Amino acid sequence: MKFDTDRLNNIISNITAKDSFSRSYIIEEGEDEIRTDFIEKLVSGIECESEYPEKRPCGKCGSCRQIAAGTSMDVYHMNMSGKNSYKTEDAVAMLDRLRMGSYGRYVIGIIDDADSLSEIIQNKLLKTLEEPEAGAIIILGSSNKDRLLKTVRSRCTVIRVSDYTIHQEKEILKKENLHEIVEMITGGEIFFYELREKIAKNINTRQDAEELIGLLEDEYRHRMIYGTSREDMADAINTAESALKDIKSGMDYNKALKRLVLEVQ
Ligand SMILES: [Zn+2]
């Protein structure tokens, strides 16, 4: 699973639009590619010079372009000089750079694969995580934050990327399924078994049922304006409305939906 760029931008904008950043973040995500993408976007969002906070990262300003090209002077990736491990001097070099301050909005130190930081280095970072230099932000990329010291975790804002992806994925999938059900109901052909199965699988709460009926009404209204049989559509809308009323007044939503489907088909 990979991020859709628009959605990723939205998620980052939600974080960066507030313009009050945490001083240190843990970005938790098991898939390296997704984690790297996310961190790059977050960094762009933090550094972005757009005057509209909700548009950050804009992808167009000097900062955004430098970050995309990997040439930003304000973004420091901690070097991994050991074989698959960080050495103390790697951390020292990063902390020195953070202390020098930023050219643009912030100076950002990134430690990807923070899981492989030794306890000694994590302890060395603690003081900075707690009180970073003014204008400095540290981002730790981790596939599992539990591998980091508790003292480190407690000083960082943790963002679990999967909270966003899975949630959004599910929302989109649900919407698609609801639209398919509407198409089946309004499609003219009757496939009652499939319809019943699809409803049973996708409508699990009263809210789901209400959302479905809302979409169905939208479709009928659309047909009423652009289609041919105005009267049929008006009847169908009335039937949908009364099903909605039944559900709101406490009728079992499965029962109400079943009746609705039988009446409008
Ligand atoms: Zn920008």
GROMACS .gro file of N, CA, C and O and ligand atoms in nm, residues 44-45 47-50 55-65, ligand 1:
model
   69
   44SER      N    1   0.877   1.910   0.452
   44SER     CA    2   0.836   2.015   0.359
   44SER      C    3   0.729   2.103   0.421
   44SER      O    4   0.732   2.225   0.408
   45GLY      N    5   0.632   2.038   0.485
   45GLY     CA    6   0.524   2.113   0.548
   45GLY      C    7   0.575   2.208   0.655
   45GLY      O    8   0.527   2.320   0.669
   47GLU      N    9   0.882   2.336   0.675
   47GLU     CA   10   0.971   2.439   0.618
   47GLU      C   11   0.902   2.529   0.516
   47GLU      O   12   0.954   2.635   0.481
   48CYS      N   13   0.788   2.485   0.466
   48CYS     CA   14   0.722   2.555   0.354
   48CYS      C   15   0.701   2.703   0.384
   48CYS      O   16   0.662   2.742   0.493
   49GLU      N   17   0.726   2.785   0.282
   49GLU     CA   18   0.715   2.930   0.299
   49GLU      C   19   0.580   2.985   0.255
   49GLU      O   20   0.559   3.106   0.257
   50SER      N   21   0.490   2.897   0.213
   50SER     CA   22   0.359   2.946   0.167
   50SER      C   23   0.293   3.027   0.278
   50SER      O   24   0.296   2.991   0.395
   55LYS      N   25  -0.208   2.530   0.299
   55LYS     CA   26  -0.154   2.484   0.170
   55LYS      C   27  -0.017   2.418   0.187
   55LYS      O   28   0.043   2.373   0.090
   56ARG      N   29   0.037   2.419   0.308
   56ARG     CA   30   0.171   2.363   0.327
   56ARG      C   31   0.167   2.211   0.339
   56ARG      O   32   0.082   2.161   0.412
   57PRO      N   33   0.252   2.137   0.270
   57PRO     CA   34   0.357   2.185   0.180
   57PRO      C   35   0.300   2.223   0.043
   57PRO      O   36   0.222   2.147  -0.015
   58CYS      N   37   0.341   2.340  -0.007
   58CYS     CA   38   0.287   2.388  -0.134
   58CYS      C   39   0.354   2.320  -0.253
   58CYS      O   40   0.297   2.315  -0.361
   59GLY      N   41   0.475   2.271  -0.233
   59GLY     CA   42   0.546   2.204  -0.342
   59GLY      C   43   0.607   2.301  -0.442
   59GLY      O   44   0.673   2.259  -0.536
   60LYS      N   45   0.584   2.432  -0.422
   60LYS     CA   46   0.630   2.528  -0.522
   60LYS      C   47   0.735   2.625  -0.470
   60LYS      O   48   0.817   2.676  -0.546
   61CYS      N   49   0.730   2.655  -0.339
   61CYS     CA   50   0.821   2.757  -0.288
   61CYS      C   51   0.965   2.705  -0.288
   61CYS      O   52   0.990   2.586  -0.311
   62GLY      N   53   1.058   2.795  -0.262
   62GLY     CA   54   1.199   2.759  -0.262
   62GLY      C   55   1.229   2.644  -0.166
   62GLY      O   56   1.298   2.548  -0.202
   63SER      N   57   1.174   2.652  -0.044
   63SER     CA   58   1.201   2.547   0.055
   63SER      C   59   1.149   2.412   0.008
   63SER      O   60   1.220   2.311   0.016
   64CYS      N   61   1.024   2.410  -0.038
   64CYS     CA   62   0.966   2.283  -0.083
   64CYS      C   63   1.051   2.222  -0.194
   64CYS      O   64   1.077   2.102  -0.196
   65ARG      N   65   1.094   2.309  -0.287
   65ARG     CA   66   1.171   2.256  -0.401
   65ARG      C   67   1.307   2.204  -0.357
   65ARG      O   68   1.353   2.101  -0.406
  266ZN      ZN   69   0.625   2.533  -0.001
   0.00000   0.00000   0.00000
